[in-house]
Amino acid sequence: MLLQQYLAELNKIKLLDAEEEKSLWQAYKEAGDLGSRQRIIEHYQPLVFKVAMRWRADEPAIFDLIQEGTVGLIESVENYEHIRGVAFSLYAFHRIHGRMVNYIAREGKLNWVYIDGPVAEGSDGLTLGDVLVDDGVTVAAQVEQNFLLEQVKTAMERLPAKEQLVLSGMYLEEREPKQLAELLDISISHIYRLQKQGIRRVRGMLSRLMQDIKTTQ
């Protein structure tokens, strides 16, 4: 029942375009407007739901994860530096996901499995797990992967702004390429080029990281 009520509230949320979101960040961070803070939190609440629903668990447990993830989202909004140019969805995903992993580990539910779902058509067969986490691994394994998650986050933050927005939009917010093209005011073909360039850069940075780790062992 609680989850159904939550979903009903999610369906009422009006998503922001890029300019609206930018204005809200400025109003909150530069003028302390708490109304803008609340609108940002509401706008990104669906991201919490999407992350929570990737865990194989019953409805009460999913709702607990949503509550933990919402705390992570609020922390992200409060600590985010909007002038740095890092996509907020990328920044927030790490905290939301980390909150959920820590909660499950704390509750001793280490047999739960994180399921990676498909992304938008045209994404070259890549799922979120290809960039951020392994598919179908237990929480215990995910805790061990925290270092790698942090490195992926760092790698994505180093991408050019548009590549970062495209990757975070497609793999974290799960937006359709057409929707991203409209938000960024560029063609869909340009979206796909930015996506492939960004993936190539992230893979290159991670490959160099793994080589460095091997040479130090």
N, CA, C and O of each residue as an XYZ file, in Angstrom:
868
protein
N       0.828     -1.205      0.000
C       0.000      0.000      0.000
C       0.869      1.265      0.000
O       0.622      2.197     -0.765
N       1.903      1.284      0.880
C       2.780      2.453      0.957
C       3.507      2.680     -0.360
O       3.669      3.815     -0.810
N       3.946      1.572     -0.974
C       4.656      1.693     -2.240
C       3.738      2.228     -3.330
O       4.164      3.029     -4.163
N       2.483      1.792     -3.332
C       1.520      2.285     -4.318
C       1.264      3.775     -4.139
O       1.159      4.512     -5.119
N       1.164      4.217     -2.900
C       0.980      5.643     -2.627
C       2.182      6.443     -3.089
O       2.050      7.535     -3.643
N       3.360      5.878     -2.850
C       4.600      6.528     -3.274
C       4.639      6.669     -4.800
O       5.008      7.720     -5.325
N       4.257      5.607     -5.499
C       4.240      5.642     -6.966
C       3.237      6.671     -7.474
O       3.488      7.359     -8.464
N       2.115      6.769     -6.798
C       1.102      7.754     -7.195
C       1.668      9.170     -7.070
O       1.411     10.028     -7.914
N       2.435      9.402     -6.017
C       3.050     10.714     -5.831
C       4.121     10.966     -6.895
O       4.247     12.084     -7.394
N       4.887      9.936     -7.240
C       5.911     10.083     -8.286
C       5.289     10.509     -9.611
O       5.844     11.333    -10.338
N       4.136      9.937     -9.910
C       3.471     10.240    -11.180
C       3.004     11.686    -11.272
O       2.723     12.180    -12.364
N       2.920     12.362    -10.138
C       2.482     13.760    -10.124
C       3.641     14.728    -10.354
O       3.426     15.918    -10.585
N       4.868     14.213    -10.290
C       6.039     15.086    -10.390
C       6.218     15.599    -11.814
O       6.204     14.823    -12.769
N       6.385     16.897    -11.948
C       6.654     17.510    -13.245
C       8.166     17.644    -13.395
O       8.814     18.372    -12.643
N       8.720     16.931    -14.378
C      10.164     16.960    -14.584
C      10.610     18.315    -15.108
O       9.892     18.976    -15.859
N      11.796     18.710    -14.703
C      12.342     20.008    -15.086
C      13.171     19.900    -16.354
O      13.761     18.856    -16.629
N      13.216     20.983    -17.131
C      14.177     21.005    -18.235
C      15.492     21.571    -17.690
O      15.568     21.986    -16.533
N      16.518     21.581    -18.535
C      17.857     21.962    -18.079
C      17.907     23.380    -17.527
O      18.566     23.624    -16.516
N      17.225     24.311    -18.169
C      17.259     25.705    -17.722
C      16.521     25.891    -16.402
O      16.975     26.638    -15.535
N      15.388     25.215    -16.248
C      14.644     25.299    -14.992
C      15.478     24.764    -13.835
O      15.520     25.354    -12.755
N      16.144     23.631    -14.082
C      16.969     23.040    -13.029
C      18.131     23.956    -12.667
O      18.443     24.132    -11.489
N      18.762     24.533    -13.665
C      19.875     25.453    -13.415
C      19.426     26.632    -12.550
O      20.133     27.043    -11.630
N      18.251     27.166    -12.853
C      17.720     28.299    -12.084
C      17.432     27.900    -10.642
O      17.659     28.682     -9.718
N      16.933     26.686    -10.452
C      16.636     26.221     -9.101
C      17.914     26.043     -8.280
O      17.954     26.381     -7.097
N      18.960     25.508     -8.922
C      20.235     25.351     -8.212
C      20.781     26.716     -7.791
O      21.271     26.883     -6.674
N      20.692     27.668     -8.684
C      21.181     29.011     -8.358
C      20.379     29.623     -7.207
O      20.947     30.234     -6.302
N      19.060     29.455     -7.250
C      18.201     30.022     -6.203
C      18.488     29.380     -4.850
O      18.504     30.063     -3.825
N      18.716     28.066     -4.848
C      18.971     27.374     -3.584
C      20.381     27.641     -3.055
O      20.559     27.996     -1.890
N      21.380     27.466     -3.922
C      22.764     27.564     -3.468
C      23.230     29.002     -3.254
O      24.062     29.263     -2.386
N      22.702     29.925     -4.037
C      23.177     31.299     -3.960
C      22.266     32.211     -3.136
O      22.713     33.236     -2.621
N      20.993     31.837     -3.013
C      20.059     32.688     -2.261
C      19.390     31.958     -1.095
O      18.607     32.552     -0.353
N      19.705     30.656     -0.935
C      19.146     29.903      0.178
C      17.663     29.637      0.084
O      16.999     29.469      1.107
N      17.125     29.594     -1.134
C      15.688     29.373     -1.340
C      15.336     27.905     -1.088
O      15.669     27.036     -1.893
N      14.664     27.635      0.027
C      14.324     26.260      0.391
C      13.239     25.666     -0.499
O      13.146     24.446     -0.637
N      12.424     26.517     -1.100
C      11.428     26.025     -2.043
C      12.096     25.405     -3.262
O      11.649     24.377     -3.770
N      13.167     26.036     -3.728
C      13.932     25.492     -4.860
C      14.598     24.181     -4.470
O      14.651     23.249     -5.273
N      15.104     24.102     -3.249
C      15.700     22.858     -2.740
C      14.685     21.727     -2.800
O      15.009     20.626     -3.246
N      13.467     21.986     -2.359
C      12.438     20.959     -2.346
C      12.067     20.513     -3.751
O      11.839     19.325     -3.983
N      12.002     21.441     -4.684
C      11.665     21.078     -6.065
C      12.753     20.207     -6.686
O      12.451     19.296     -7.458
N      14.008     20.477     -6.358
C      15.108     19.649     -6.867
C      14.998     18.234     -6.309
O      15.150     17.255     -7.040
N      14.733     18.137     -5.008
C      14.586     16.815     -4.374
C      13.444     16.039     -5.027
O      13.585     14.852     -5.321
N      12.319     16.706     -5.251
C      11.175     16.047     -5.883
C      11.507     15.609     -7.305
O      11.118     14.523     -7.735
N      12.227     16.460     -8.032
C      12.582     16.157     -9.420
C      13.424     14.888     -9.519
O      13.273     14.116    -10.465
N      14.309     14.671     -8.546
C      15.214     13.517     -8.589
C      14.725     12.324     -7.770
O      15.421     11.313     -7.674
N      13.538     12.433     -7.181
C      13.007     11.296     -6.427
C      12.839     10.047     -7.297
O      13.065      8.943     -6.803
N      12.449     10.175     -8.580
C      12.369      8.970     -9.417
C      13.699      8.221     -9.539
O      13.704      7.007     -9.746
N      14.827      8.928     -9.413
C      16.124      8.258     -9.461
C      16.272      7.314     -8.269
O      16.812      6.217     -8.405
N      15.790      7.745     -7.100
C      15.814      6.890     -5.903
C      14.992      5.626     -6.149
O      15.425      4.520     -5.825
N      13.810      5.800     -6.721
C      12.939      4.659     -6.999
C      13.594      3.679     -7.968
O      13.541      2.467     -7.756
N      14.207      4.193     -9.023
C      14.839      3.320    -10.024
C      15.978      2.510     -9.422
O      16.141      1.331     -9.738
N      16.768      3.139     -8.554
C      17.864      2.411     -7.915
C      17.305      1.356     -6.960
O      17.785      0.222     -6.947
N      16.312      1.710     -6.173
C      15.721      0.771     -5.208
C      15.112     -0.444     -5.908
O      15.226     -1.567     -5.416
N      14.472     -0.224     -7.046
C      13.783     -1.312     -7.739
C      14.743     -2.289     -8.399
O      14.306     -3.322     -8.905
N      16.015     -1.998     -8.408
C      16.998     -2.930     -8.964
C      17.387     -4.016     -7.956
O      18.103     -4.957     -8.298
N      16.915     -3.883     -6.720
C      17.182     -4.925     -5.725
C      16.047     -5.943     -5.730
O      14.873     -5.586     -5.827
N      16.411     -7.194     -5.625
C      15.413     -8.264     -5.569
C      14.976     -8.412     -4.116
O      15.652     -9.067     -3.324
N      13.846     -7.803     -3.769
C      13.365     -7.804     -2.388
C      11.854     -7.623     -2.380
O      11.262     -7.268     -3.399
N      11.223     -7.869     -1.217
C       9.769     -7.699     -1.127
C       9.422     -6.217     -0.979
O      10.301     -5.371     -0.817
N       8.119     -5.923     -1.040
C       7.674     -4.524     -1.059
C       8.074     -3.731      0.186
O       8.544     -2.602      0.046
N       7.908     -4.271      1.403
C       8.336     -3.502      2.583
C       9.832     -3.180      2.555
O      10.247     -2.090      2.948
N      10.631     -4.137      2.087
C      12.075     -3.912      2.017
C      12.405     -2.851      0.974
O      13.284     -2.017      1.192
N      11.704     -2.880     -0.160
C      11.922     -1.873     -1.197
C      11.604     -0.484     -0.659
O      12.313      0.481     -0.945
N      10.531     -0.393      0.123
C      10.167      0.907      0.680
C      11.223      1.384      1.672
O      11.516      2.578      1.738
N      11.797      0.464      2.443
C      12.903      0.826      3.344
C      14.084      1.360      2.545
O      14.725      2.332      2.947
N      14.369      0.723      1.413
C      15.474      1.178      0.559
C      15.187      2.567     -0.004
O      16.083      3.406     -0.095
N      13.941      2.800     -0.377
C      13.553      4.111     -0.898
C      13.786      5.184      0.170
O      14.278      6.272     -0.128
N      13.426      4.861      1.413
C      13.636      5.824      2.495
C      15.116      6.117      2.696
O      15.509      7.269      2.872
N      15.943      5.056      2.667
C      17.393      5.250      2.801
C      17.936      6.041      1.621
O      18.753      6.947      1.787
N      17.473      5.689      0.431
C      17.937      6.389     -0.765
C      17.540      7.858     -0.756
O      18.285      8.709     -1.241
N      16.375      8.153     -0.209
C      15.924      9.546     -0.127
C      16.828     10.361      0.793
O      17.103     11.531      0.530
N      17.287      9.734      1.871
C      18.263     10.411      2.745
C      19.532     10.721      1.954
O      20.097     11.809      2.064
N      19.973      9.740      1.150
C      21.145      9.958      0.308
C      20.928     11.071     -0.699
O      21.835     11.859     -0.967
N      19.719     11.140     -1.263
C      19.386     12.197     -2.218
C      19.434     13.565     -1.539
O      20.003     14.511     -2.084
N      18.840     13.671     -0.354
C      18.839     14.948      0.370
C      20.266     15.374      0.701
O      20.614     16.546      0.560
N      21.088     14.430      1.138
C      22.493     14.727      1.425
C      23.203     15.226      0.165
O      24.026     16.140      0.215
N      22.865     14.606     -0.952
C      23.479     14.999     -2.226
C      23.099     16.425     -2.599
O      23.951     17.211     -3.014
N      21.823     16.758     -2.451
C      21.361     18.107     -2.772
C      22.058     19.134     -1.887
O      22.443     20.206     -2.355
N      22.217     18.808     -0.624
C      22.812     19.758      0.306
C      24.309     19.949      0.085
O      24.841     21.029      0.344
N      24.992     18.906     -0.393
C      26.447     18.971     -0.543
C      26.923     19.245     -1.966
O      28.106     19.509     -2.184
N      26.028     19.186     -2.916
C      26.379     19.367     -4.327
C      26.860     20.794     -4.601
O      26.267     21.765     -4.131
N      27.945     20.899     -5.371
C      28.472     22.200     -5.781
C      28.084     22.429     -7.236
O      28.729     21.921     -8.154
N      27.028     23.195     -7.430
C      26.445     23.323     -8.771
C      27.360     24.027     -9.765
O      27.171     23.891    -10.974
N      28.348     24.776     -9.283
C      29.220     25.512    -10.202
C      30.365     24.657    -10.745
O      31.116     25.111    -11.608
N      30.506     23.428    -10.250
C      31.607     22.570    -10.697
C      31.360     21.954    -12.070
O      32.303     21.529    -12.738
N      30.111     21.905    -12.492
C      29.801     21.350    -13.806
C      29.637     19.841    -13.832
O      29.570     19.249    -14.909
N      29.571     19.201    -12.657
C      29.353     17.756    -12.586
C      27.847     17.481    -12.623
O      27.082     18.120    -11.900
N      27.423     16.542    -13.454
C      25.993     16.212    -13.540
C      25.488     15.746    -12.179
O      26.088     14.868    -11.560
N      24.392     16.328    -11.714
C      23.901     15.989    -10.377
C      23.484     14.528    -10.283
O      23.708     13.898     -9.249
N      22.884     13.971    -11.332
C      22.437     12.578    -11.278
C      23.608     11.634    -11.028
O      23.462     10.627    -10.335
N      24.773     11.962    -11.594
C      25.978     11.163    -11.369
C      26.424     11.292     -9.919
O      26.726     10.297     -9.261
N      26.462     12.519     -9.433
C      26.868     12.782     -8.059
C      25.912     12.106     -7.072
O      26.348     11.494     -6.097
N      24.612     12.222     -7.331
C      23.617     11.691     -6.404
C      23.542     10.169     -6.439
O      23.329      9.540     -5.403
N      23.714      9.574     -7.607
C      23.615      8.119     -7.720
C      24.560      7.433     -6.747
O      24.177      6.469     -6.083
N      25.777      7.917     -6.657
C      26.777      7.280     -5.809
C      26.325      7.292     -4.347
O      26.479      6.291     -3.648
N      25.770      8.408     -3.879
C      25.314      8.507     -2.488
C      24.044      7.687     -2.253
O      23.909      7.026     -1.224
N      23.125      7.733     -3.202
C      21.870      6.978     -3.067
C      22.164      5.480     -3.008
O      21.706      4.773     -2.110
N      22.934      5.022     -3.979
C      23.283      3.601     -4.047
C      24.091      3.187     -2.815
O      23.864      2.119     -2.247
N      25.024      4.029     -2.413
C      25.847      3.721     -1.247
C      25.029      3.615      0.027
O      25.279      2.743      0.859
N      24.052      4.502      0.184
C      23.156      4.455      1.342
C      22.412      3.126      1.388
O      22.284      2.513      2.448
N      21.924      2.688      0.235
C      21.179      1.438      0.180
C      22.072      0.244      0.493
O      21.682     -0.646      1.248
N      23.271      0.224     -0.086
C      24.207     -0.876      0.168
C      24.566     -0.943      1.648
O      24.576     -2.021      2.241
N      24.858      0.204      2.239
C      25.219      0.230      3.661
C      24.061     -0.238      4.545
O      24.265     -0.943      5.533
N      22.843      0.166      4.174
C      21.658     -0.247      4.939
C      21.487     -1.763      4.888
O      21.255     -2.398      5.917
N      21.601     -2.339      3.701
C      21.412     -3.780      3.541
C      22.499     -4.553      4.283
O      22.229     -5.574      4.915
N      23.734     -4.049      4.198
C      24.830     -4.697      4.922
C      24.605     -4.601      6.425
O      24.854     -5.558      7.158
N      24.136     -3.452      6.879
C      23.878     -3.235      8.302
C      22.759     -4.148      8.815
O      22.790     -4.604      9.958
N      21.776     -4.406      7.954
C      20.641     -5.255      8.334
C      20.934     -6.742      8.145
O      20.103     -7.591      8.468
N      22.122     -7.051      7.619
C      22.500     -8.450      7.439
C      21.820     -9.145      6.284
O      21.688    -10.369      6.282
N      21.378     -8.361      5.280
C      20.688     -8.940      4.117
C      21.664     -9.134      2.956
O      21.383     -8.731      1.827
N      22.805     -9.749      3.240
C      23.869     -9.821      2.244
C      23.575    -10.787      1.099
O      24.351    -10.863      0.146
N      22.474    -11.522      1.177
C      22.122    -12.432      0.082
C      21.249    -11.763     -0.977
O      20.928    -12.377     -1.995
N      20.860    -10.492     -0.741
C      20.075     -9.790     -1.748
C      20.907     -9.566     -2.998
O      22.128     -9.419     -2.930
N      20.239     -9.544     -4.128
C      20.942     -9.408     -5.409
C      20.514     -8.130     -6.113
O      19.336     -7.774     -6.130
N      21.486     -7.453     -6.688
C      21.243     -6.211     -7.428
C      21.109     -6.555     -8.896
O      22.035     -7.108     -9.492
N      19.971     -6.237     -9.485
C      19.671     -6.612    -10.867
C      19.809     -5.402    -11.770
O      19.236     -4.346    -11.501
N      20.568     -5.558    -12.837
C      20.728     -4.469    -13.783
C      19.717     -4.600    -14.897
O      19.575     -5.677    -15.477
N      19.006     -3.520    -15.213
C      17.984     -3.548    -16.252
C      18.493     -2.970    -17.553
O      19.577     -2.388    -17.585
N      17.731     -3.119    -18.637
C      18.116     -2.566    -19.934
C      17.992     -1.054    -19.945
O      17.225     -0.473    -19.178
N      18.753     -0.429    -20.821
C      18.653      1.011    -20.971
C      18.001      1.334    -22.299
O      17.505      0.444    -22.991
N      18.002      2.614    -22.652
C      17.277      3.055    -23.840
C      17.796      2.392    -25.104
O      18.974      2.051    -25.208
N      16.909      2.217    -26.048
C      17.258      1.631    -27.344
C      18.343      2.466    -28.007
O      18.329      3.695    -27.940
N      19.286      1.775    -28.651
C      20.356      2.485    -29.321
C      21.565      2.716    -28.439
O      22.474      3.448    -28.831
N      21.605      2.109    -27.247
C      22.702      2.353    -26.315
C      23.830      1.353    -26.491
O      24.620      1.141    -25.572
N      23.913      0.733    -27.670
C      25.034     -0.138    -28.000
C      25.064     -1.385    -27.133
O      26.124     -1.977    -26.932
N      23.889     -1.795    -26.610
C      23.814     -2.992    -25.793
C      24.365     -2.815    -24.393
O      24.456     -3.793    -23.652
N      24.730     -1.625    -24.008
C      25.360     -1.387    -22.715
C      24.312     -1.117    -21.655
O      23.351     -0.387    -21.898
N      24.491     -1.702    -20.479
C      23.626     -1.415    -19.344
C      24.385     -0.581    -18.336
O      25.593     -0.376    -18.454
N      23.658     -0.105    -17.345
C      24.286      0.670    -16.285
C      25.407     -0.117    -15.639
O      26.436      0.445    -15.263
N      25.208     -1.423    -15.510
C      26.219     -2.261    -14.871
C      27.524     -2.325    -15.626
O      28.575     -2.526    -15.017
N      27.491     -2.157    -16.947
C      28.728     -2.165    -17.720
C      29.603     -0.979    -17.367
O      30.822     -1.027    -17.534
N      28.983      0.087    -16.879
C      29.743      1.286    -16.543
C      29.992      1.382    -15.047
O      31.052      1.842    -14.620
N      29.011      0.945    -14.239
C      29.107      1.193    -12.793
C      29.253     -0.053    -11.935
O      30.109     -0.081    -11.050
N      28.447     -1.083    -12.165
C      28.485     -2.251    -11.296
C      28.344     -3.524    -12.105
O      27.881     -3.496    -13.245
N      28.746     -4.652    -11.509
C      28.575     -5.948    -12.149
C      27.132     -6.401    -12.049
O      26.427     -6.062    -11.098
N      26.696     -7.169    -13.037
C      25.314     -7.633    -13.101
C      25.085     -8.808    -12.153
O      25.847     -9.775    -12.153
N      24.015     -8.711    -11.334
C      23.602     -9.844    -10.527
C      24.589    -10.246     -9.458
O      24.776    -11.443     -9.238
N      25.234     -9.308     -8.778
C      26.166     -9.651     -7.712
C      25.511     -9.391     -6.366
O      24.597     -8.573     -6.258
N      25.985    -10.093     -5.335
C      25.415     -9.933     -4.008
C      25.875     -8.632     -3.386
O      26.809     -7.985     -3.861
N      25.191     -8.264     -2.305
C      25.548     -7.034     -1.612
C      26.971     -7.115     -1.077
O      27.715     -6.135     -1.125
N      27.348     -8.285     -0.567
C      28.697     -8.439     -0.035
C      29.738     -8.099     -1.105
O      30.730     -7.423     -0.830
N      29.493     -8.580     -2.330
C      30.421     -8.272     -3.420
C      30.371     -6.798     -3.766
O      31.398     -6.199     -4.084
N      29.185     -6.206     -3.707
C      29.060     -4.786     -4.021
C      29.816     -3.930     -3.035
O      30.424     -2.930     -3.418
N      29.788     -4.312     -1.756
C      30.539     -3.551     -0.760
C      32.020     -3.560     -1.118
O      32.706     -2.548     -0.973
N      32.508     -4.702     -1.585
C      33.912     -4.815     -1.976
C      34.213     -3.970     -3.210
O      35.370     -3.628     -3.457
N      33.187     -3.631     -3.985
C      33.395     -2.867     -5.216
C      33.310     -1.356     -5.011
O      33.381     -0.593     -5.974
N      33.159     -0.926     -3.764
C      33.010      0.510     -3.515
C      34.166      1.327     -4.075
O      33.969      2.434     -4.576
N      35.366      0.778     -3.987
C      36.527      1.482     -4.521
C      36.372      1.705     -6.021
O      36.629      2.799     -6.523
N      35.944      0.646     -6.743
C      35.763      0.769     -8.182
C      34.668      1.762     -8.523
O      34.808      2.536     -9.469
N      33.575      1.750     -7.760
C      32.491      2.702     -7.997
C      32.987      4.137     -7.860
O      32.613      5.015     -8.638
N      33.824      4.357     -6.872
C      34.358      5.698     -6.665
C      35.232      6.120     -7.840
O      35.216      7.280     -8.252
N      36.002      5.159     -8.380
C      36.862      5.461     -9.522
C      36.039      5.753    -10.775
O      36.393      6.633    -11.559
N      34.940      5.014    -10.967
C      34.063      5.272    -12.114
C      33.453      6.662    -11.999
O      33.395      7.409    -12.976
N      33.000      6.999    -10.796
C      32.421      8.318    -10.562
C      33.443      9.404    -10.897
O      33.120     10.392    -11.557
N      34.670      9.211    -10.439
C      35.730     10.184    -10.707
C      35.994     10.300    -12.208
O      36.177     11.396    -12.737
N      36.011      9.140    -12.888
C      36.252      9.136    -14.335
C      35.160      9.897    -15.070
O      35.454     10.678    -15.975
N      33.900      9.679    -14.692
C      32.798     10.353    -15.365
C      32.805     11.855    -15.093
O      32.385     12.647    -15.937
N      33.278     12.237    -13.922
C      33.350     13.659    -13.598
C      34.398     14.380    -14.447
O      34.348     15.601    -14.594
N      35.340     13.627    -15.001
C      36.394     14.213    -15.823
C      35.994     14.353    -17.291
O      36.732     14.932    -18.088
N      34.831     13.825    -17.639
C      34.375     13.917    -19.023
C      34.001     15.352    -19.377
O      33.659     16.136    -18.491
N      34.061     15.703    -20.658
C      33.508     16.992    -21.092
C      32.041     17.083    -20.680
O      31.355     16.066    -20.580
N      31.567     18.295    -20.443
C      30.249     18.507    -19.851
C      29.123     17.776    -20.583
O      28.302     17.121    -19.941
N      29.070     17.873    -21.916
C      27.954     17.264    -22.651
C      28.016     15.741    -22.616
O      26.979     15.084    -22.521
N      29.226     15.168    -22.691
C      29.352     13.718    -22.598
C      28.880     13.238    -21.234
O      28.209     12.212    -21.125
N      29.233     13.982    -20.203
C      28.823     13.648    -18.845
C      27.308     13.693    -18.704
O      26.710     12.803    -18.100
N      26.685     14.735    -19.265
C      25.227     14.868    -19.188
C      24.517     13.744    -19.938
O      23.486     13.243    -19.488
N      25.076     13.351    -21.089
C      24.461     12.284    -21.886
C      24.560     10.944    -21.160
O      23.570     10.219    -21.065
N      25.758     10.605    -20.642
C      25.917      9.325    -19.957
C      25.090      9.260    -18.683
O      24.441      8.248    -18.421
N      25.103     10.307    -17.899
C      24.311     10.290    -16.666
C      22.823     10.271    -16.998
O      22.041      9.625    -16.299
N      22.425     10.969    -18.056
C      21.026     10.970    -18.458
C      20.548      9.603    -18.913
O      19.448      9.178    -18.559
N      21.375      8.906    -19.702
C      20.965      7.620    -20.256
C      21.077      6.485    -19.246
O      20.202      5.622    -19.192
N      22.149      6.472    -18.439
C      22.407      5.323    -17.584
C      21.957      5.494    -16.143
O      21.734      4.499    -15.454
N      21.819      6.714    -15.670
C      21.373      6.927    -14.299
C      19.910      7.360    -14.248
O      19.124      6.829    -13.464
N      19.554      8.323    -15.085
C      18.175      8.794    -15.105
C      17.319      7.984    -16.072
O      16.092      8.071    -16.040
N      17.973      7.187    -16.941
C      17.295      6.338    -17.923
C      16.367      7.137    -18.830
O      15.242      6.721    -19.107
N      16.841      8.265    -19.278
C      16.071      9.079    -20.215
C      16.241      8.532    -21.631
O      17.266      7.933    -21.954
N      15.242      8.741    -22.458
C      15.322      8.352    -23.863
C      16.243      9.322    -24.614
O      16.283     10.505    -24.277
N      16.980      8.847    -25.618
C      17.848      9.735    -26.398
C      17.095     10.944    -26.963
O      17.621     12.057    -26.989
N      15.854     10.711    -27.414
C      15.062     11.823    -27.962
C      14.822     12.894    -26.909
O      14.892     14.087    -27.204
N      14.539     12.471    -25.683
C      14.297     13.422    -24.598
C      15.572     14.207    -24.270
O      15.522     15.417    -24.050
N      16.708     13.514    -24.238
C      17.984     14.188    -23.979
C      18.312     15.184    -25.083
O      18.807     16.280    -24.819
N      18.029     14.789    -26.324
C      18.304     15.683    -27.452
C      17.502     16.976    -27.318
O      18.008     18.063    -27.595
N      16.254     16.845    -26.894
C      15.415     18.034    -26.721
C      15.911     18.900    -25.564
O      15.931     20.126    -25.666
N      16.311     18.258    -24.462
C      16.783     18.998    -23.303
C      18.079     19.747    -23.593
O      18.270     20.875    -23.139
N      18.975     19.104    -24.360
C      20.277     19.703    -24.658
C      20.275     20.498    -25.960
O      21.271     21.133    -26.306
N      19.144     20.460    -26.686
C      18.985     21.187    -27.942
C      20.025     20.764    -28.977
O      20.664     21.601    -29.616
N      20.181     19.448    -29.128
C      21.080     18.895    -30.145
C      20.364     17.729    -30.827
O      19.311     17.292    -30.364
N      20.929     17.226    -31.918
C      20.291     16.141    -32.655
C      20.482     14.804    -31.939
O      21.387     14.656    -31.117
N      19.625     13.836    -32.257
C      19.750     12.504    -31.661
C      21.056     11.847    -32.084
O      21.690     11.160    -31.283
N      21.468     12.050    -33.338
C      22.731     11.465    -33.787
C      23.903     12.022    -32.985
O      24.873     11.315    -32.713
N      23.803     13.293    -32.610
C      24.847     13.900    -31.782
C      24.845     13.277    -30.386
O      25.903     13.088    -29.785
N      23.658     12.960    -29.873
C      23.547     12.284    -28.581
C      24.311     10.968    -28.609
O      25.067     10.665    -27.687
N      24.113     10.180    -29.675
C      24.782      8.882    -29.774
C      26.303      9.040    -29.900
O      27.060      8.240    -29.350
N      26.745     10.072    -30.625
C      28.192     10.310    -30.740
C      28.787     10.655    -29.378
O      29.852     10.156    -29.013
N      28.092     11.513    -28.629
C      28.568     11.893    -27.298
C      28.579     10.684    -26.360
O      29.479     10.524    -25.535
N      27.556      9.837    -26.509
C      27.481      8.634    -25.683
C      28.684      7.728    -25.928
O      29.340      7.290    -24.983
N      28.973      7.448    -27.198
C      30.085      6.553    -27.541
C      31.430      7.150    -27.137
O      32.311      6.441    -26.651
N      31.581      8.459    -27.341
C      32.831      9.113    -26.951
C      33.027      9.027    -25.434
O      34.123      8.736    -24.953
N      31.945      9.284    -24.690
C      32.030      9.238    -23.236
C      32.361      7.856    -22.721
O      33.204      7.702    -21.837
N      31.692      6.834    -23.276
C      31.959      5.451    -22.868
C      33.415      5.085    -23.153
O      34.078      4.450    -22.334
N      33.905      5.496    -24.331
C      35.290      5.193    -24.704
C      36.282      5.841    -23.730
O      37.278      5.230    -23.344
N      35.990      7.087    -23.342
C      36.883      7.775    -22.401
C      36.870      7.095    -21.026
O      37.922      6.888    -20.421
N      35.662      6.747    -20.535
C      35.558      6.110    -19.221
C      36.283      4.772    -19.222
O      37.029      4.461    -18.293
N      36.061      3.985    -20.265
C      36.731      2.686    -20.350
C      38.247      2.850    -20.381
O      38.978      2.078    -19.760
N      38.715      3.870    -21.117
C      40.152      4.122    -21.188
C      40.728      4.476    -19.830
O      41.794      3.989    -19.454
N      40.013      5.336    -19.086
C      40.502      5.730    -17.757
C      40.506      4.542    -16.799
O      41.432      4.393    -16.002
N      39.474      3.694    -16.872
C      39.415      2.522    -16.000
C      40.476      1.494    -16.382
O      41.045      0.831    -15.515
N      40.739      1.365    -17.677
C      41.768      0.438    -18.136
C      43.134      0.846    -17.594
O      43.911      0.004    -17.144
N      43.418      2.143    -17.641
C      44.701      2.634    -17.104
C      44.774      2.412    -15.598
O      45.835      2.099    -15.058
N      43.627      2.577    -14.918
C      43.593      2.353    -13.480
C      43.926      0.900    -13.154
O      44.726      0.628    -12.258
N      43.304     -0.044    -13.890
C      43.548     -1.457    -13.632
C      44.995     -1.838    -13.914
O      45.572     -2.666    -13.209
N      45.582     -1.235    -14.945
C      46.984     -1.508    -15.255
C      47.890     -1.010    -14.130
O      48.867     -1.663    -13.764
N      47.544      0.166    -13.588
C      48.333      0.727    -12.472
C      48.245     -0.163    -11.248
O      49.232     -0.358    -10.539
N      47.045     -0.708    -10.999
C      46.861     -1.594     -9.842
C      47.692     -2.861    -10.011
O      48.319     -3.322     -9.058
N      47.701     -3.428    -11.221
C      48.446     -4.651    -11.475
C      49.951     -4.449    -11.277
O      50.643     -5.323    -10.755
N      50.442     -3.288    -11.701
C      51.887     -3.041    -11.596
C      52.339     -2.830    -10.158
O      53.523     -2.975     -9.851
N      51.402     -2.488     -9.270
C      51.756     -2.263     -7.870
C      51.592     -3.517     -7.009
O      51.981     -3.538     -5.841
N      51.004     -4.570     -7.610
C      50.796     -5.809     -6.844
C      52.048     -6.670     -6.824
O      52.049     -7.745     -6.225
